[in-house]
Coordinates of C-alpha atoms and ligand atoms in Angstrom, one line a residue:
M1 CA -29.7 13.9 -7.8
F2 CA -30.8 10.1 -9.5
R3 CA -28.2 9.1 -12.2
A4 CA -26.6 7.2 -8.8
V5 CA -28.9 5.8 -6.9
Y6 CA -27.6 2.9 -9.5
Q7 CA -24.7 3.0 -8.5
I8 CA -25.4 2.6 -5.1
R9 CA -27.8 0.1 -5.5
A10 CA -24.3 -1.9 -6.6
S11 CA -22.6 -0.7 -4.0
F12 CA -25.3 -2.5 -1.0
R13 CA -27.1 -4.9 -3.5
F14 CA -25.2 -7.9 -1.0
V15 CA -26.6 -7.0 2.1
A16 CA -29.8 -7.2 0.5
Q17 CA -29.5 -9.6 -1.0
T18 CA -28.4 -11.4 1.7
F19 CA -31.1 -10.7 3.8
T20 CA -33.0 -11.6 1.6
R21 CA -32.1 -14.3 0.9
K22 CA -31.9 -16.0 4.1
T23 CA -33.9 -15.0 6.3
N24 CA -37.3 -14.5 3.8
L25 CA -37.0 -10.8 5.2
S26 CA -37.2 -8.0 3.5
S27 CA -33.6 -6.5 4.3
T28 CA -35.4 -3.1 4.3
S29 CA -37.3 -4.7 7.0
V30 CA -34.1 -6.2 8.5
I31 CA -31.1 -3.4 8.2
P32 CA -32.3 -0.1 7.1
S33 CA -29.7 0.8 4.3
L34 CA -28.1 3.1 2.3
F35 CA -30.1 2.5 -0.6
T36 CA -33.0 1.9 0.7
N37 CA -33.3 5.4 1.9
L38 CA -32.1 6.3 -1.8
H39 CA -34.6 5.2 -3.0
A40 CA -37.3 6.2 -0.7
R41 CA -36.6 9.6 -1.1
H42 CA -35.8 9.2 -4.8
K43 CA -39.3 7.6 -5.6
H44 CA -40.8 11.2 -5.8
D45 CA -38.1 12.6 -8.1
E46 CA -39.8 10.5 -11.1
A47 CA -40.0 13.1 -12.9
D48 CA -36.9 14.5 -12.7
A49 CA -35.3 10.9 -13.5
N50 CA -34.6 11.4 -16.7
E51 CA -32.5 14.2 -16.7
F52 CA -30.0 12.4 -14.4
N53 CA -30.8 9.2 -15.6
K54 CA -28.7 9.6 -18.9
D55 CA -25.5 8.2 -17.1
P56 CA -27.0 5.3 -14.4
G57 CA -24.1 3.6 -14.3
G58 CA -21.7 6.1 -12.8
P59 CA -20.9 6.6 -9.3
P60 CA -22.4 8.1 -6.7
R61 CA -22.2 12.6 -5.8
L62 CA -21.0 12.1 -1.9
F63 CA -21.1 15.6 -0.4
V64 CA -18.1 15.7 2.4
V65 CA -18.1 17.1 5.2
Q66 CA -14.8 17.1 7.0
P67 CA -14.7 18.6 11.0
R68 CA -11.8 21.2 11.0
F69 CA -8.3 20.9 12.1
R70 CA -5.5 23.2 13.2
P71 CA -2.8 24.2 12.3
D72 CA -4.5 24.6 8.6
A73 CA -1.5 22.3 7.1
I74 CA -3.5 19.1 9.2
L75 CA -7.0 20.0 7.9
K76 CA -5.6 20.3 4.2
T77 CA -4.1 16.7 4.8
K78 CA -7.5 15.8 5.8
L79 CA -9.6 16.8 3.9
D80 CA -7.7 16.0 0.8
E81 CA -7.4 11.9 1.8
A82 CA -11.8 13.2 2.6
L83 CA -11.9 13.9 -0.7
N84 CA -9.9 11.2 -2.0
L85 CA -12.0 8.8 -0.3
A86 CA -15.2 10.1 -1.5
N87 CA -14.4 9.9 -5.2
S88 CA -12.4 6.4 -4.3
L89 CA -16.0 5.2 -4.1
E90 CA -16.8 3.4 -7.3
E91 CA -17.2 0.2 -8.5
Q92 CA -15.5 -2.1 -11.7
R93 CA -17.6 -2.2 -14.4
D94 CA -15.9 -5.2 -17.2
G95 CA -13.4 -4.5 -15.4
Y96 CA -12.7 -0.7 -15.7
Y97 CA -13.7 2.0 -13.8
S98 CA -16.0 4.3 -15.8
T99 CA -13.9 7.8 -14.8
D100 CA -10.0 8.2 -14.8
F101 CA -9.5 9.1 -11.4
A102 CA -7.7 11.8 -12.4
E103 CA -10.0 13.4 -13.9
K104 CA -12.3 13.4 -11.5
E105 CA -13.9 16.6 -10.6
L106 CA -13.3 17.6 -6.4
P107 CA -16.6 16.3 -4.6
P108 CA -18.5 19.2 -3.4
H109 CA -17.2 20.0 0.7
L110 CA -17.2 21.6 2.8
V111 CA -15.5 22.7 6.9
V112 CA -17.5 23.1 9.8
Q113 CA -16.4 23.4 13.4
N114 CA -14.9 20.1 14.5
P115 CA -17.9 19.1 17.5
A116 CA -14.6 17.0 19.3
Y117 CA -13.6 20.4 20.5
R118 CA -16.1 21.2 21.9
I119 CA -19.2 19.5 23.0
T120 CA -20.3 16.5 20.3
R121 CA -24.1 16.6 20.1
A122 CA -25.7 13.0 21.1
D123 CA -28.8 13.1 18.4
T124 CA -26.9 14.9 16.0
F125 CA -23.2 15.4 16.0
F126 CA -22.7 18.6 15.0
G127 CA -24.7 21.5 17.0
P128 CA -27.5 22.7 15.5
G129 CA -26.0 25.9 13.9
T130 CA -23.6 23.2 12.1
V131 CA -27.0 21.1 11.6
D132 CA -28.4 24.1 9.2
N133 CA -25.9 25.4 7.6
I134 CA -24.8 22.2 5.9
K135 CA -28.6 22.0 4.9
C136 CA -28.5 25.5 3.2
H137 CA -25.5 23.9 1.1
L138 CA -27.0 20.9 0.3
N139 CA -30.0 22.6 -0.9
A140 CA -27.9 24.5 -2.8
E141 CA -26.4 21.7 -4.3
D142 CA -29.9 20.5 -5.4
S143 CA -30.6 23.5 -7.4
K144 CA -27.1 22.1 -8.9
G145 CA -28.3 18.5 -9.6
G146 CA -27.8 17.3 -6.1
V147 CA -25.7 14.4 -4.8
D148 CA -26.8 11.0 -3.3
A149 CA -25.3 11.3 -0.2
V150 CA -23.5 12.9 2.3
F151 CA -20.1 11.7 3.9
V152 CA -19.1 12.9 7.3
N153 CA -15.4 12.6 8.3
G154 CA -16.1 11.3 11.7
I155 CA -17.4 8.7 13.5
L156 CA -20.5 8.6 13.8
T157 CA -23.7 7.1 16.2
G158 CA -26.0 4.6 14.2
I159 CA -28.7 7.2 15.8
Q160 CA -26.7 10.1 15.1
Q161 CA -26.6 8.9 11.4
R162 CA -30.3 8.6 11.3
N163 CA -31.0 12.2 12.8
L164 CA -28.6 13.6 10.5
E165 CA -30.4 12.1 7.7
R166 CA -33.4 12.5 8.4
T167 CA -32.5 16.5 8.7
W168 CA -30.8 16.4 5.7
G169 CA -32.6 14.0 3.5
K170 CA -30.1 12.3 2.0
A171 CA -28.0 9.2 2.9
V172 CA -25.3 9.5 5.4
L173 CA -22.1 7.8 5.6
D174 CA -19.6 8.1 8.5
R175 CA -15.8 6.9 7.6
V176 CA -16.1 3.9 8.8
G177 CA -19.4 3.1 6.4
L178 CA -17.5 4.5 3.9
I179 CA -14.4 2.6 3.4
I180 CA -16.5 -0.5 4.8
E181 CA -18.3 0.7 0.9
I182 CA -14.9 1.2 -0.8
F183 CA -13.7 -2.4 0.5
H184 CA -17.2 -3.8 -1.1
A185 CA -17.1 -1.7 -4.0
H186 CA -13.3 -2.4 -4.9
A187 CA -13.4 -6.5 -4.1
Q188 CA -13.2 -8.6 -6.5
T189 CA -12.7 -12.2 -5.7
K190 CA -14.9 -14.4 -3.9
E191 CA -12.9 -13.9 -0.3
A192 CA -12.4 -10.2 -0.6
K193 CA -16.3 -10.3 -1.2
L194 CA -17.3 -12.3 1.6
Q195 CA -14.4 -10.4 4.4
A196 CA -16.2 -6.9 2.8
E197 CA -19.8 -7.8 3.0
L198 CA -18.5 -9.8 6.6
A199 CA -16.6 -6.6 8.3
A200 CA -20.7 -4.6 6.7
L201 CA -22.9 -7.3 8.7
M202 CA -20.7 -6.5 11.7
Y203 CA -21.4 -2.4 11.3
K204 CA -24.9 -2.9 10.1
R205 CA -25.1 -4.6 13.3
T206 CA -24.0 -1.3 15.9
R207 CA -26.6 1.1 13.5
L208 CA -29.9 -1.0 14.5
V209 CA -31.4 1.8 16.3
R210 CA -35.5 2.0 17.2
V211 CA -37.2 3.9 14.8
R212 CA -41.0 5.7 15.8
G213 CA -42.7 5.9 12.2
S214 CA -45.7 8.9 11.1
D215 CA -48.3 6.6 12.3
G216 CA -46.1 6.9 15.7
R217 CA -45.0 2.5 16.1
F218 CA -42.3 2.0 16.7
T219 CA -40.1 0.0 13.9
F220 CA -37.0 -0.2 12.5
G221 CA -38.1 0.8 9.2
A222 CA -36.7 2.8 6.5
P223 CA -34.6 5.7 8.0
G224 CA -35.1 9.0 7.1
E225 CA -38.5 9.2 8.2
A226 CA -39.0 8.2 11.6
E227 CA -38.5 9.9 14.9
V228 CA -35.0 8.0 16.0
V229 CA -35.7 7.3 19.9
S230 CA -33.0 4.6 21.4
A231 CA -31.4 1.1 20.2
R232 CA -32.9 0.0 24.2
G233 CA -36.1 1.6 23.7
R234 CA -38.2 5.2 24.7
G235 CA -35.3 7.7 26.0
S236 CA -32.0 5.9 26.4
G237 CA -33.4 4.3 29.7
G238 CA -34.0 1.0 28.3
R239 CA -37.0 0.5 30.1
G240 CA -39.8 2.4 27.7
F241 CA -43.6 1.3 27.7
I242 CA -42.5 -0.6 24.5
S243 CA -39.2 -1.7 25.9
G244 CA -40.7 -5.2 25.7
A245 CA -41.6 -5.4 22.0
G246 CA -38.8 -3.9 21.4
E247 CA -35.9 -5.6 22.9
T248 CA -37.8 -8.9 21.0
E249 CA -37.5 -7.1 17.3
L250 CA -34.3 -6.1 18.4
Q251 CA -33.3 -9.4 19.5
L252 CA -34.5 -10.5 16.5
Q253 CA -32.3 -8.4 14.0
R254 CA -28.9 -9.7 15.9
R255 CA -29.8 -12.6 15.6
R256 CA -30.4 -13.4 12.0
I257 CA -27.1 -11.2 11.7
I258 CA -25.2 -13.8 14.0
E259 CA -26.6 -16.6 11.7
R260 CA -25.5 -14.2 8.6
R261 CA -22.3 -14.3 10.0
N262 CA -21.8 -17.2 11.2
H263 CA -23.0 -18.3 7.7
L264 CA -19.9 -16.1 6.2
L265 CA -17.3 -17.4 8.0
S266 CA -18.3 -21.1 7.4
E267 CA -17.5 -20.3 4.2
I268 CA -15.0 -18.0 4.0
K269 CA -13.7 -20.6 5.8
E270 CA -13.5 -22.6 2.9
V271 CA -12.2 -20.7 0.5
R272 CA -9.3 -19.7 2.7
R273 CA -8.6 -23.7 3.0
T274 CA -9.1 -24.3 -1.4
R275 CA -5.9 -21.2 -1.0
A276 CA -4.4 -22.2 2.2
L277 CA -3.6 -25.1 0.2
Q278 CA -2.7 -23.9 -3.4
R279 CA 0.3 -21.3 -1.1
A280 CA 1.6 -23.9 0.4
S281 CA 2.3 -25.9 -3.2
R282 CA 3.6 -22.9 -4.2
K283 CA 6.0 -22.3 -1.7
R284 CA 7.4 -25.7 -1.9
R285 CA 6.8 -26.1 -5.7
G286 CA 9.4 -22.6 -5.7
G287 CA 11.8 -23.5 -2.7
S288 CA 15.1 -24.5 -2.9
H289 CA 17.4 -27.7 -1.2
G290 CA 13.8 -28.7 0.3
Q291 CA 12.7 -25.2 1.5
D292 CA 9.9 -23.6 0.9
M293 CA 10.1 -19.9 -0.5
P294 CA 10.5 -17.4 2.0
T295 CA 7.3 -14.8 1.7
V296 CA 7.5 -10.7 1.5
A297 CA 4.4 -9.1 2.1
I298 CA 4.7 -5.4 1.0
V299 CA 3.1 -3.5 3.6
G300 CA 1.5 0.6 3.8
Y301 CA -0.5 3.3 3.8
T302 CA -3.3 2.9 1.3
N303 CA -2.2 4.5 -1.7
A304 CA 1.6 4.3 -0.8
G305 CA 2.7 2.4 -4.0
K306 CA 3.1 -1.0 -3.1
S307 CA 1.2 -2.4 -6.0
T308 CA 3.6 -0.2 -8.5
L309 CA 6.3 -1.1 -6.5
V310 CA 5.3 -5.7 -6.8
S311 CA 4.7 -4.6 -10.2
A312 CA 8.2 -3.0 -11.4
L313 CA 9.8 -5.5 -9.0
S314 CA 7.9 -8.9 -10.2
D315 CA 8.4 -7.3 -14.4
T316 CA 4.5 -8.4 -14.1
Y317 CA 1.3 -6.3 -14.4
L318 CA -0.9 -5.8 -11.0
F319 CA -3.9 -3.6 -10.8
S320 CA -2.4 0.1 -9.6
D321 CA -4.8 3.2 -9.1
N322 CA -5.2 6.7 -7.4
R323 CA -8.1 5.6 -5.2
M324 CA -8.1 4.0 -2.3
F325 CA -8.4 1.0 -1.2
A326 CA -7.6 0.1 -5.2
T327 CA -6.1 -3.2 -4.0
V328 CA -8.3 -5.4 -1.9
D329 CA -7.3 -9.2 -2.4
T330 CA -3.9 -10.1 -1.8
K331 CA -1.8 -11.0 -5.3
V332 CA 1.4 -12.7 -4.3
R333 CA 4.0 -12.5 -7.3
N334 CA 7.8 -14.4 -7.8
V335 CA 10.8 -12.8 -8.0
I336 CA 14.5 -13.8 -7.7
L337 CA 17.0 -12.3 -5.4
P338 CA 20.1 -10.9 -7.0
S339 CA 21.3 -13.7 -5.0
G340 CA 20.0 -16.5 -6.7
K341 CA 16.9 -16.9 -4.6
K342 CA 13.4 -17.2 -5.4
V343 CA 10.8 -15.5 -3.0
L344 CA 7.2 -14.8 -3.0
L345 CA 6.2 -10.9 -2.5
S346 CA 3.1 -10.2 -1.4
D347 CA 1.1 -7.4 -2.1
T348 CA -1.4 -7.0 -0.1
V349 CA -5.1 -4.4 1.5
G350 CA -3.5 -1.1 2.4
F351 CA -4.7 0.4 5.2
I352 CA -5.5 3.9 6.5
S353 CA -6.0 6.1 9.7
D354 CA -8.8 4.8 11.5
L355 CA -8.8 1.4 10.2
P356 CA -12.7 0.3 10.9
V357 CA -12.1 -2.4 13.8
Q358 CA -14.7 -4.4 12.1
L359 CA -12.6 -4.7 8.1
V360 CA -10.1 -5.9 10.3
E361 CA -11.2 -9.0 12.1
A362 CA -13.0 -9.1 9.0
F363 CA -9.9 -9.2 6.9
H364 CA -8.2 -10.8 9.8
A365 CA -7.1 -14.0 7.5
T366 CA -6.1 -12.4 4.8
L367 CA -4.0 -9.6 7.7
E368 CA -2.4 -13.0 9.4
E369 CA -0.7 -13.8 6.2
V370 CA 0.7 -10.2 6.9
A371 CA 2.1 -11.3 10.3
E372 CA 3.4 -14.6 9.3
A373 CA 5.4 -13.1 6.0
D374 CA 9.8 -14.2 7.1
L375 CA 9.5 -10.3 6.0
L376 CA 7.5 -6.6 6.1
V377 CA 8.9 -4.2 3.9
H378 CA 6.9 -1.3 4.8
V379 CA 5.8 0.5 2.1
L380 CA 5.7 5.0 1.8
D381 CA 4.3 7.6 -0.2
S382 CA 6.9 10.1 0.7
S383 CA 5.9 13.1 -1.0
A384 CA 2.8 12.4 1.5
P385 CA 2.3 16.2 3.8
N386 CA 1.8 13.7 6.7
R387 CA 3.9 10.4 6.1
D388 CA 4.7 10.5 9.6
E389 CA 1.2 10.3 10.7
Q390 CA 0.3 8.0 7.8
K391 CA 3.3 5.2 9.7
E392 CA 2.0 5.3 12.7
S393 CA -1.0 4.4 11.8
V394 CA 0.5 1.6 10.0
L395 CA 2.8 0.5 12.4
Q396 CA -0.8 0.2 15.2
V397 CA -2.7 -1.4 12.9
L398 CA 0.2 -4.2 12.5
Q399 CA 0.9 -4.3 16.1
Q400 CA -3.4 -4.8 16.0
I401 CA -3.0 -7.5 14.1
G402 CA 0.2 -9.3 16.2
V403 CA 3.4 -8.7 14.1
S404 CA 5.7 -9.4 16.2
N405 CA 8.2 -6.8 17.6
E406 CA 11.2 -8.8 16.2
K407 CA 9.1 -8.9 12.7
L408 CA 8.6 -4.4 13.0
Q409 CA 12.8 -4.3 13.9
N410 CA 13.4 -6.2 10.5
M411 CA 11.1 -4.9 8.7
I412 CA 12.5 -2.1 5.3
E413 CA 11.4 0.9 5.5
V414 CA 11.2 2.0 2.2
W415 CA 10.3 5.9 0.8
N416 CA 8.6 5.3 -2.4
K417 CA 7.4 8.6 -4.8
I418 CA 10.8 10.3 -4.9
D419 CA 10.1 11.5 -8.0
L420 CA 7.6 13.7 -7.1
K421 CA 7.9 17.0 -4.7
H422 CA 6.8 17.1 -0.6
D423 CA 2.8 17.3 -0.8
E424 CA 2.7 17.2 -5.0
T425 CA -0.5 15.1 -4.5
S426 CA -2.6 17.8 -2.2
V427 CA -5.7 17.8 -4.0
S428 CA -7.8 20.3 -2.3
E429 CA -6.6 24.0 -2.9
Q430 CA -8.8 26.1 -1.1
I431 CA -10.3 25.5 2.1
E432 CA -14.1 26.2 2.5
E433 CA -14.6 27.7 5.8
D434 CA -18.3 27.8 6.6
V435 CA -19.5 30.5 8.7
D436 CA -21.2 28.6 12.0
D437 CA -23.3 30.8 13.9
D438 CA -21.4 30.7 17.1
S439 CA -18.1 29.1 15.8
D440 CA -16.1 32.6 16.4
D441 CA -16.3 32.6 20.2
W442 CA -14.7 29.4 20.0
L443 CA -11.3 28.5 20.3
S444 CA -10.0 25.4 19.0
P445 CA -7.2 23.2 19.4
G446 CA -3.7 24.7 18.3
D447 CA -4.9 28.0 18.4
G448 CA -2.2 30.4 20.6
E449 CA 0.2 32.8 20.4
V450 CA 4.1 31.6 21.0
K451 CA 6.4 33.8 20.4
W452 CA 10.5 33.5 21.3
D453 CA 11.5 35.1 24.2
D454 CA 15.5 36.6 24.1
A455 CA 15.5 37.0 27.2
T456 CA 15.0 33.6 28.5
A457 CA 15.8 31.7 25.2
S458 CA 12.9 30.5 24.7
F459 CA 9.1 30.1 23.3
V460 CA 6.6 31.7 25.4
G461 CA 2.9 31.4 25.0
W462 CA 0.1 30.1 25.0
K463 CA -1.9 27.1 23.4
M464 CA -5.1 25.4 23.0
S465 CA -4.7 21.5 24.1
E466 CA -5.8 19.1 22.2
P467 CA -9.4 17.8 24.1
D468 CA -9.0 14.8 26.4
Q469 CA -11.9 12.7 24.4
T470 CA -13.1 11.2 28.0
K471 CA -13.8 14.7 29.1
P472 CA -15.4 16.3 25.3
N473 CA -16.7 19.3 27.6
E474 CA -13.5 20.3 29.0
L475 CA -11.1 21.9 26.5
S476 CA -7.8 23.6 28.0
I477 CA -5.1 26.7 27.0
S478 CA -1.6 25.4 28.2
H479 CA 0.9 28.4 28.6
V480 CA 4.2 27.0 26.5
E481 CA 7.4 27.5 27.3
V482 CA 9.2 26.0 24.6
E483 CA 13.3 24.5 24.8
S484 CA 14.6 25.7 21.0
R485 CA 16.6 28.2 19.4
D486 CA 15.1 27.1 16.0
H487 CA 12.5 29.8 15.7
Q488 CA 11.6 28.3 11.7
K489 CA 10.5 24.8 13.4
D490 CA 6.1 24.1 13.7
I491 CA 5.5 23.7 17.1
S492 CA 2.3 22.8 16.7
N493 CA 3.9 19.4 17.6
W494 CA 4.9 20.5 20.9
E495 CA 4.1 17.9 23.7
Q496 CA 3.0 18.7 27.5
T497 CA 5.4 17.4 29.9
K498 CA 4.9 18.4 32.5
P499 CA 1.1 20.1 33.7
N500 CA 0.5 21.6 36.9
E501 CA -2.1 22.1 38.8
P502 CA -5.0 24.4 36.7
S503 CA -3.9 27.6 38.5
I504 CA -6.8 30.2 36.9
L505 CA -9.9 29.0 35.3
V506 CA -11.7 31.0 32.8
G507 CA -14.9 31.5 31.3
S508 CA -17.7 29.2 32.3
G509 CA -20.2 26.5 31.5
D510 CA -19.1 24.8 28.5
Q511 CA -16.4 27.9 27.8
P512 CA -12.9 26.6 27.9
K513 CA -12.1 26.2 31.3
D514 CA -9.6 25.0 33.0
V515 CA -5.5 27.0 31.9
W516 CA -2.4 24.7 33.1
N517 CA 1.1 26.2 32.9
C518 CA 3.5 23.7 31.9
R519 CA 7.1 23.5 29.6
G520 CA 7.0 22.1 25.7
V521 CA 9.3 20.4 24.2
I522 CA 9.4 19.9 20.3
K523 CA 8.9 16.8 18.7
S524 CA 11.8 16.3 17.2
D525 CA 11.8 16.6 13.4
S526 CA 11.5 13.6 11.0
T527 CA 15.6 14.0 10.2
Y528 CA 15.3 10.3 10.3
E529 CA 16.3 7.9 7.0
P530 CA 14.3 5.1 5.6
D531 CA 16.2 1.7 4.5
V532 CA 15.6 2.9 0.4
K533 CA 14.3 5.1 -1.2
T534 CA 12.6 4.2 -4.9
S535 CA 10.6 5.4 -8.2
A536 CA 8.3 2.6 -8.7
I537 CA 7.6 4.5 -11.6
T538 CA 10.8 5.7 -12.6
R539 CA 12.5 2.4 -11.0
V540 CA 14.8 4.1 -8.7
G541 CA 16.3 2.0 -6.1
L542 CA 14.3 -1.4 -7.2
Q543 CA 18.0 -3.1 -7.5
E544 CA 19.1 -1.5 -3.7
L545 CA 15.8 -2.7 -2.6
L546 CA 16.7 -6.1 -3.7
D547 CA 19.6 -6.2 -2.4
L548 CA 18.4 -5.2 1.1
I549 CA 15.4 -8.3 1.5
D550 CA 18.9 -10.8 0.2
D551 CA 20.7 -9.5 2.5
K552 CA 18.0 -9.5 5.5
L553 CA 16.5 -13.0 4.3
K554 CA 19.9 -14.4 4.2
T555 CA 20.2 -13.1 8.4
E556 CA 17.2 -14.9 8.8
E557 CA 18.4 -17.9 6.9
V558 CA 21.3 -17.6 9.7
A559 CA 19.7 -17.2 12.7
E560 CA 17.4 -19.4 12.0
R561 CA 19.9 -21.7 11.9
N562 CA 21.0 -20.4 14.9
V563 CA 17.8 -21.5 16.3
F564 CA 17.5 -25.3 14.8
E565 CA 21.1 -26.1 16.4
R566 CA 20.3 -24.6 20.0
K567 CA 17.5 -26.8 20.1
W568 CA 18.6 -29.8 18.8
R569 CA 22.3 -29.8 20.4
P570 CA 22.2 -31.8 23.4
P571 CA 22.8 -29.6 26.8
R572 CA 26.3 -29.1 27.8
D573 CA 28.1 -27.5 30.9
H574 CA 30.5 -24.7 28.3
D575 CA 33.6 -25.2 31.0
T576 CA 33.8 -28.6 30.6
G577 CA 32.1 -29.4 27.5
V578 CA 29.9 -32.9 29.9
V579 CA 26.6 -33.7 29.4
V580 CA 24.8 -32.7 31.4
G581 CA 20.9 -34.3 32.6
Ligands
GTP1 N1 4.9 9.2 -9.1 C1 4.4 8.4 -8.8 N2 3.7 7.9 -8.6 C2 3.1 6.4 -8.0 C3 4.7 6.0 -7.7 N3 4.6 4.6 -7.1 C4 2.8 4.9 -7.1 N4 2.7 5.4 -8.1 C5 0.7 5.7 -8.1 O1 0.4 5.9 -6.5 C6 -1.2 5.9 -7.4 C7 -0.9 4.4 -5.9 O2 -0.4 3.0 -6.3 P1 -0.6 1.6 -6.2 O3 0.6 1.4 -6.7 O4 -2.5 1.7 -6.6 O5 -1.1 1.9 -4.4 P2 -1.2 1.1 -3.0 O6 -0.5 1.1 -2.1 O7 -1.1 -0.4 -4.2 O8 -2.4 1.4 -3.0 P3 -3.6 0.7 -2.4 O9 -4.1 -0.7 -3.2 O10 -4.7 1.4 -2.5 O11 -3.6 0.4 -0.6 C8 -1.0 4.9 -8.6 O12 -1.2 5.9 -9.3 C9 0.3 5.0 -9.1 O13 0.5 5.2 -10.7 C10 6.3 6.1 -7.4 O14 6.8 5.9 -7.4 N5 5.8 7.5 -8.0
MG2 MG1 -2.3 -2.0 -4.5

């Protein structure tokens, strides 16, 4: 239990130092950190310290809580990703990780009822049965050596996080928090470190909640030891009897965060200015005929193989690893294309579904470089079972950072890792189901029964729909008719096209209640082909990819020349050739 405190401290040290330095306040009084929380809790474990202190530099041990998804295939991919994320939180020492990722044991984990499909509790996210169930598992883990923190693969509010920490007696990280921590732990350059700190700061800002200490007074003190009320005062109304004092304190914390944020922004600006100058001179030096070298940005989901591909294409070394977000800093390499043209290949940070908005904002400048590249190459892991979903997530981020539609259309799509079988990367062999007190009474999205009906030559049946996020209490059952003769097709992707008025009401209270008649059409299977298939490891498809980059850049140049010519030619009347205006 104690062994990873050191590592967690390293991970969270930057926020603590920041505030101690800048505000003359201890970090605990400004932002309760995971480290502080762990430290407070472990103080009474000093007798055990030696037992768990054999490897003080080891990475933190996380217990993974994965909300359940249907069908099981989707759950498995989500769980695999959560386990990989949990194992990825580790800092390098002297340029190396202390453990080989492939040899790491799977973190302890538990699949629980998904609160998004029921009523998400404002105070604890999960229902009481699930909270207790997780607590039992954590107790069992404690008897085996313990875990340092719980990673809930969902998005928690500050209040939910605090309440869960208090109940479980462990630090709690949600998906956003863990991803931000991984970014910080993996950042190597000054620029990336500043950006990761900025993201962490903005995240912590949303976590400021008031708590009531053991003496009954309200404070922002150590989590896990106080009753959480709300960020705005007693209850949620914000007009509690001590709200005036609370507001002032809250404002103070916020102001300090803003001051630090402004300081970080100015430091980032300075670092970037220097880098931009270096980059510009590099582009000019390598260019020919007075033109700058074009930049090709390699983008994609984390772990798709971007760095390995850039290494292979440029015959240089770039760090690559199975850990997620192995690359947090942009690296640029020169490559000579088959035509003899020189280009800059830019390997950059990977994306993920639900990429925290704080990271997108903090890494804005880095991502802007991606948006401004002359050409984008989108690398996908062809063996990932959720390849389409990963592709969608990457496209969303690219749109979010302002990549033009034209660039997206011109983007080269690469399916990498073709040496691997589809789904070979899956790590979770078995999915352990929990036994919530009331879980059996519930239907989940994806539950249903659909049969082929010869008479109508269609699939007919019913199926639970995904909940409407704006109405989390309402679930619906859909009758489906699916137009397809292909019995083998996965009907989990069917799309509701024509919902009618609810025809029958079943259940009561917070039970599923609306029944909809609708007709569904199966989304077509992914029959599309990428532009190139590669294996960065075995070097298959690399030549083809270089040829394609060459072609695309030539087309770009021609298009640019045309624009240039159009811009400077005096406007003419087409028929007569007479200059007009
Ligand atoms: N089998 C196989 N493994 C590959 C291939 N390309 C990359 N890998 C492995 O996949 C893992 C991730 O590769 P990276 O190059 O670090 O992936 P990335 O996209 O840069 O990941 P992030 O930097 O985390 O976003 C590493 O263990 C690589 O060795 C490939 O073509 N085949
Ligand atoms: Mg990388």
